[in-house]
XYZ file of C-alpha atoms in Angstrom:
388
model
C 6.080 -2.813 29.054
C 2.874 -0.751 28.967
C 4.429 1.685 26.499
C 5.651 -1.176 24.315
C 2.203 -2.727 24.327
C 0.610 0.554 23.282
C 3.126 1.065 20.493
C 2.566 -2.469 19.205
C -1.154 -1.991 19.374
C -1.529 1.343 17.689
C 1.581 2.105 15.659
C 2.175 1.367 12.023
C 4.922 2.243 9.596
C 2.366 2.655 6.848
C 1.017 6.049 5.910
C -2.644 5.463 5.190
C -4.792 7.965 3.346
C -7.654 9.120 5.549
C -10.726 8.475 3.438
C -14.387 9.221 3.850
C -16.566 6.175 4.481
C -19.750 7.803 3.220
C -20.505 9.645 0.032
C -19.187 13.191 -0.056
C -22.100 15.493 -0.846
C -20.620 18.552 -2.559
C -21.956 21.933 -1.508
C -22.296 24.415 -4.307
C -21.746 28.134 -4.024
C -20.951 30.903 -6.439
C -17.724 32.818 -5.955
C -17.579 36.345 -7.292
C -14.884 38.072 -5.290
C -12.090 40.452 -6.333
C -9.582 37.640 -5.686
C -11.497 35.299 -8.011
C -11.972 37.875 -10.788
C -8.286 38.784 -10.695
C -7.378 35.282 -11.904
C -9.035 35.831 -15.278
C -6.165 37.221 -17.273
C -6.390 37.387 -21.079
C -4.300 34.210 -21.172
C -6.669 32.264 -18.904
C -9.704 33.493 -20.836
C -8.059 32.334 -24.053
C -7.289 28.913 -22.552
C -10.832 28.560 -21.220
C -12.346 29.367 -24.612
C -10.043 26.876 -26.313
C -11.215 24.022 -24.085
C -14.843 25.084 -24.387
C -14.659 25.133 -28.197
C -13.345 21.572 -28.141
C -16.020 20.328 -25.690
C -13.678 19.779 -22.741
C -14.406 20.945 -19.215
C -11.724 23.049 -17.518
C -12.009 23.731 -13.795
C -9.915 25.336 -11.086
C -8.838 22.630 -8.619
C -6.806 21.949 -5.510
C -5.451 24.519 -3.100
C -6.588 27.447 -5.228
C -10.229 26.649 -4.415
C -9.438 26.585 -0.694
C -7.620 29.924 -0.920
C -10.498 31.559 -2.776
C -13.000 30.344 -0.182
C -10.796 31.955 2.473
C -10.665 35.249 0.578
C -7.026 34.772 -0.434
C -5.712 35.233 -3.965
C -3.993 31.933 -4.903
C -0.268 32.156 -5.532
C -0.674 29.552 -8.285
C -3.650 27.813 -9.823
C -4.020 24.176 -10.881
C -6.657 23.057 -13.351
C -8.510 19.799 -13.954
C -9.993 18.785 -17.279
C -11.972 16.008 -18.902
C -9.428 15.923 -21.752
C -6.784 13.201 -21.653
C -3.075 14.138 -21.810
C -2.985 12.934 -25.428
C -6.003 15.062 -26.337
C -4.429 18.095 -24.669
C -1.159 17.568 -26.547
C -3.024 17.311 -29.848
C -5.004 20.435 -29.012
C -1.948 22.489 -28.053
C 0.048 21.260 -31.061
C -2.809 22.227 -33.348
C -3.008 25.722 -31.829
C 0.820 26.015 -31.727
C 0.783 26.495 -27.959
C 4.089 25.737 -26.254
C 4.186 22.861 -23.734
C 6.643 22.623 -20.823
C 7.899 19.775 -18.617
C 6.604 17.060 -20.905
C 7.443 14.344 -18.359
C 4.428 15.585 -16.439
C 2.350 13.598 -18.917
C 3.368 10.470 -16.961
C 1.303 11.838 -14.071
C -1.613 12.878 -16.279
C -0.501 16.519 -16.259
C 0.313 18.898 -19.117
C 1.810 22.356 -18.590
C 1.291 24.929 -21.339
C 2.528 28.498 -21.781
C 0.022 30.974 -23.200
C 1.205 33.968 -25.281
C 4.675 33.450 -23.802
C 3.400 35.172 -20.633
C 1.652 32.705 -18.324
C 1.991 28.969 -17.522
C -0.993 26.723 -16.777
C -0.748 23.223 -15.251
C -3.684 21.050 -16.290
C -4.394 17.547 -14.947
C -6.798 14.929 -16.278
C -9.658 14.144 -13.891
C -9.162 10.738 -12.232
C -12.455 8.989 -12.911
C -12.395 5.923 -10.677
C -11.117 7.619 -7.524
C -13.643 10.429 -7.715
C -16.443 8.070 -8.708
C -15.998 6.319 -5.369
C -15.974 9.593 -3.488
C -19.027 11.299 -4.936
C -21.205 8.784 -6.783
C -24.616 8.065 -5.283
C -24.719 4.517 -6.738
C -22.419 1.811 -8.082
C -23.716 2.266 -11.626
C -21.308 3.629 -14.245
C -22.275 5.451 -17.411
C -21.793 3.136 -20.382
C -20.178 5.853 -22.499
C -17.627 6.610 -19.788
C -16.606 2.964 -19.407
C -16.460 2.602 -23.195
C -14.085 5.568 -23.402
C -11.868 4.127 -20.650
C -11.631 0.788 -22.476
C -10.771 2.475 -25.761
C -8.065 4.616 -24.163
C -6.696 2.130 -21.617
C -3.329 1.918 -23.390
C -2.668 5.465 -22.234
C -2.015 4.036 -18.756
C 1.174 2.471 -20.110
C 2.751 5.924 -20.093
C 1.775 6.776 -16.516
C 4.614 6.638 -13.984
C 4.875 3.864 -11.401
C 4.681 6.361 -8.550
C 1.457 7.880 -9.885
C -0.170 4.477 -10.384
C 0.548 3.452 -6.780
C -0.482 6.855 -5.400
C -3.891 6.443 -7.033
C -4.258 2.734 -6.242
C -3.573 3.320 -2.539
C -6.660 5.480 -2.364
C -8.806 3.357 -4.638
C -8.413 -0.004 -2.905
C -9.485 1.260 0.530
C -11.739 4.082 -0.606
C -15.497 4.311 -0.634
C -17.138 1.675 -2.883
C -13.726 0.096 -3.527
C -15.352 -3.299 -4.136
C -17.476 -1.911 -6.983
C -14.741 0.332 -8.381
C -12.065 -2.393 -8.488
C -14.496 -4.887 -10.039
C -15.253 -2.411 -12.815
C -11.571 -1.586 -13.372
C -10.448 -5.222 -13.531
C -13.396 -7.363 -14.634
C -14.924 -4.915 -17.089
C -12.138 -2.573 -18.209
C -9.340 -5.197 -17.973
C -6.719 -2.773 -16.663
C -4.633 -5.425 -14.854
C -1.560 -5.335 -17.082
C -1.264 -1.554 -16.824
C -1.457 -1.701 -13.019
C 1.025 -4.542 -12.507
C -1.669 -6.975 -11.329
C -2.091 -10.609 -12.427
C -4.615 -11.253 -15.161
C -6.653 -13.617 -12.960
C -7.136 -11.279 -10.008
C -9.407 -12.559 -7.237
C -11.955 -9.747 -7.186
C -14.492 -11.779 -5.197
C -12.037 -12.227 -2.315
C -11.165 -8.528 -2.496
C -14.854 -7.652 -2.148
C -15.366 -9.993 0.849
C -12.401 -8.543 2.735
C -13.356 -4.958 1.933
C -16.982 -5.351 3.010
C -16.005 -6.909 6.337
C -13.211 -4.568 7.406
C -13.409 -1.555 5.054
C -11.845 1.254 7.148
C -9.304 -0.946 8.992
C -7.279 -2.178 6.041
C -3.912 -1.259 4.609
C -3.721 -0.701 0.839
C -1.233 -3.586 0.547
C -3.632 -5.903 2.372
C -6.133 -5.254 -0.386
C -3.580 -5.638 -3.171
C -2.584 -8.981 -1.620
C -6.276 -9.970 -1.646
C -6.190 -9.662 -5.429
C -3.018 -11.771 -5.763
C -2.296 -15.483 -5.344
C 1.495 -15.883 -5.190
C 4.606 -14.029 -3.967
C 5.540 -13.693 -7.643
C 2.359 -11.641 -8.170
C 3.478 -9.265 -5.412
C 6.966 -9.103 -6.924
C 5.577 -8.138 -10.330
C 3.343 -5.504 -8.731
C 6.393 -4.174 -6.865
C 8.383 -3.903 -10.105
C 5.535 -1.935 -11.664
C 4.725 0.396 -8.772
C 8.000 0.690 -6.797
C 6.591 -0.287 -3.388
C 8.384 0.619 -0.190
C 10.127 -2.259 1.612
C 7.451 -2.230 4.307
C 4.629 -2.448 1.752
C 6.335 -5.260 -0.144
C 7.007 -7.221 3.069
C 3.353 -6.994 4.123
C 2.093 -8.090 0.702
C 4.451 -11.075 0.549
C 3.601 -12.017 4.137
C -0.159 -12.073 3.536
C 0.111 -14.052 0.298
C 2.628 -16.478 1.814
C 0.693 -17.163 5.036
C -2.897 -16.910 3.785
C -3.582 -20.642 3.295
C -2.151 -21.517 6.707
C -4.183 -18.697 8.257
C -7.386 -19.969 6.633
C -6.664 -23.450 8.018
C -5.995 -22.037 11.507
C -9.247 -20.105 11.266
C -11.239 -23.201 10.295
C -9.788 -25.243 13.189
C -9.955 -22.470 15.791
C -6.196 -22.693 16.436
C -5.533 -19.490 18.379
C -1.999 -20.629 19.226
C -1.070 -20.594 15.534
C -1.621 -16.840 15.335
C 0.378 -16.252 18.504
C 3.222 -18.446 17.254
C 3.498 -16.389 14.067
C 3.675 -13.177 16.108
C 6.458 -14.676 18.235
C 8.263 -15.857 15.112
C 8.240 -12.322 13.695
C 8.875 -10.442 16.931
C 10.967 -12.681 19.179
C 12.995 -15.275 17.218
C 16.738 -14.794 17.899
C 18.279 -12.815 15.062
C 14.866 -11.920 13.632
C 14.686 -9.075 11.158
C 13.656 -6.013 13.139
C 11.414 -4.617 10.456
C 9.842 -1.184 10.471
C 6.402 -2.717 10.896
C 5.664 -4.915 13.895
C 4.896 -8.605 13.612
C 1.655 -8.034 15.503
C 0.531 -5.516 12.922
C 1.311 -7.905 10.060
C -0.622 -10.721 11.738
C -3.627 -8.470 12.405
C -3.717 -7.469 8.730
C -3.428 -11.152 7.784
C -6.377 -11.945 10.062
C -8.433 -9.285 8.317
C -7.295 -10.580 4.921
C -8.912 -13.960 5.727
C -12.026 -12.344 7.243
C -11.320 -13.482 10.807
C -13.759 -12.365 13.489
C -13.061 -9.122 15.298
C -13.009 -11.129 18.542
C -9.848 -12.951 17.409
C -8.182 -9.696 16.390
C -8.953 -8.055 19.725
C -7.553 -11.075 21.546
C -4.316 -10.879 19.562
C -4.005 -7.129 20.112
C -4.482 -7.497 23.869
C -2.058 -10.448 24.165
C 1.236 -9.675 25.900
C 3.962 -10.966 23.598
C 6.355 -13.165 25.629
C 10.045 -12.269 25.825
C 12.647 -14.955 25.161
C 14.644 -14.906 28.413
C 18.056 -16.070 27.154
C 20.666 -13.670 25.756
C 24.095 -14.228 24.308
C 25.710 -13.048 27.536
C 23.804 -15.730 29.445
C 25.259 -18.405 27.176
C 28.776 -17.012 27.531
C 28.349 -17.172 31.314
C 27.731 -20.934 31.103
C 30.643 -21.568 28.745
C 29.124 -21.447 25.257
C 31.660 -20.049 22.804
C 30.787 -17.025 20.712
C 30.086 -17.324 17.006
C 28.176 -19.990 15.055
C 27.954 -22.317 18.070
C 26.184 -19.652 20.110
C 23.720 -19.028 17.276
C 22.897 -22.742 17.024
C 22.485 -22.969 20.799
C 20.159 -19.945 20.913
C 18.032 -21.470 18.162
C 17.859 -24.798 20.001
C 16.857 -23.165 23.301
C 14.306 -20.978 21.520
C 12.649 -24.083 20.060
C 12.535 -25.666 23.532
C 10.939 -22.486 24.861
C 8.339 -22.569 22.069
C 7.455 -26.199 22.839
C 6.883 -25.222 26.478
C 4.370 -22.612 25.263
C 6.825 -19.910 26.389
C 6.777 -21.109 30.008
C 10.390 -22.270 30.550
C 12.489 -19.843 32.607
C 15.999 -18.687 31.796
C 17.442 -20.985 34.450
C 15.583 -23.993 33.054
C 16.677 -23.238 29.517
C 20.334 -22.757 30.452
C 20.466 -26.282 31.861
C 20.089 -27.405 28.226
C 22.831 -25.139 26.838
C 25.208 -28.090 26.392
C 22.744 -30.754 25.254
C 24.433 -33.269 22.985
C 21.776 -32.848 20.305
C 22.819 -29.252 19.592
C 24.622 -29.475 16.234
C 28.194 -28.329 15.847
C 28.857 -25.586 13.280
C 30.237 -26.747 9.967
C 33.832 -25.859 9.250
C 34.073 -23.372 6.344
C 36.864 -25.473 4.830
C 34.520 -28.432 4.466
C 32.064 -26.489 2.336
C 32.237 -26.278 -1.455
C 33.989 -23.145 -2.677
C 30.802 -21.624 -4.113
C 28.885 -22.260 -0.877
C 31.636 -20.589 1.206
C 31.477 -17.546 -1.029
C 27.665 -17.323 -0.703
C 27.799 -17.622 3.094
C 30.449 -14.910 3.305
C 27.967 -12.495 1.793
């Protein structure tokens, strides 16, 4: 029981990016080592000059920087640039430079081959994510935002996986409230991201400011959406995992009821939802616990931390009746047993989870338990649907 409680309390099926809460202050240092100098082949020098002549920055990025700081010559080198994929394609076409793996453009990456000797993988800098990480204020440069607006259609060619990979970091990253407001209210990027046109950015900001580092990305996406259909459209655009989709639909579907429970102080409502997700006979044993979903819902409606701690410390009751118990008192297997379990479960709920197994079994043959319908009495189409 203790182990189960700990697992329910701390485990999650979501993989959350670990993000810095405060601004990252870059440290600058000059590298001039043999390993660094060895990277500058004639092909790289030629590529660097080409970008410089066309007023684009080109920088070594990723693991290569780490290797160089450790005194190791990188096995391969990735580059970041201020040029968009379209601008790079135009540049390489103009200079008759061969491009490889053109599908990489969907991820903002272009691979070129210089002098038929060396390949270089170059990725467009991701403005909004890095703005949140390193900016010292929430102010954006007007020219940068203007360029994003003018080139927003380029997002239509970015893959679903890449969009969601970036959005996961953005919506729970540093200054997410300011970044998302700029992306949606000012740049109007909703349709390229799979979000509804009338996103609720104010609610997003309230939730983020209250719980910031304790939120799942899908909790924040749900804060922008109003209906399950909004989540479904976002799923079609970004290819969510089942767990992510379930959480988003749950928050959107239960939010109004949760807000009402919050306004009336109905603690039992929250507990009942946990029991519904975790204990109901035949419930879907999802990869993410019901407790975790309810805690994220509580954060999505800006509930007090006191309520969340109370829910996390609550021992979820166990429904004491099993199918074998019903068989022992003469309930036949099949649909009748399912109906009886449901009936006894509802009695148990009404008792606030106090009725014992023995007390519940005395009701196993109550006359008000419905009899299962005969399949032959159902319309043909209905029988076929139920057989699925």
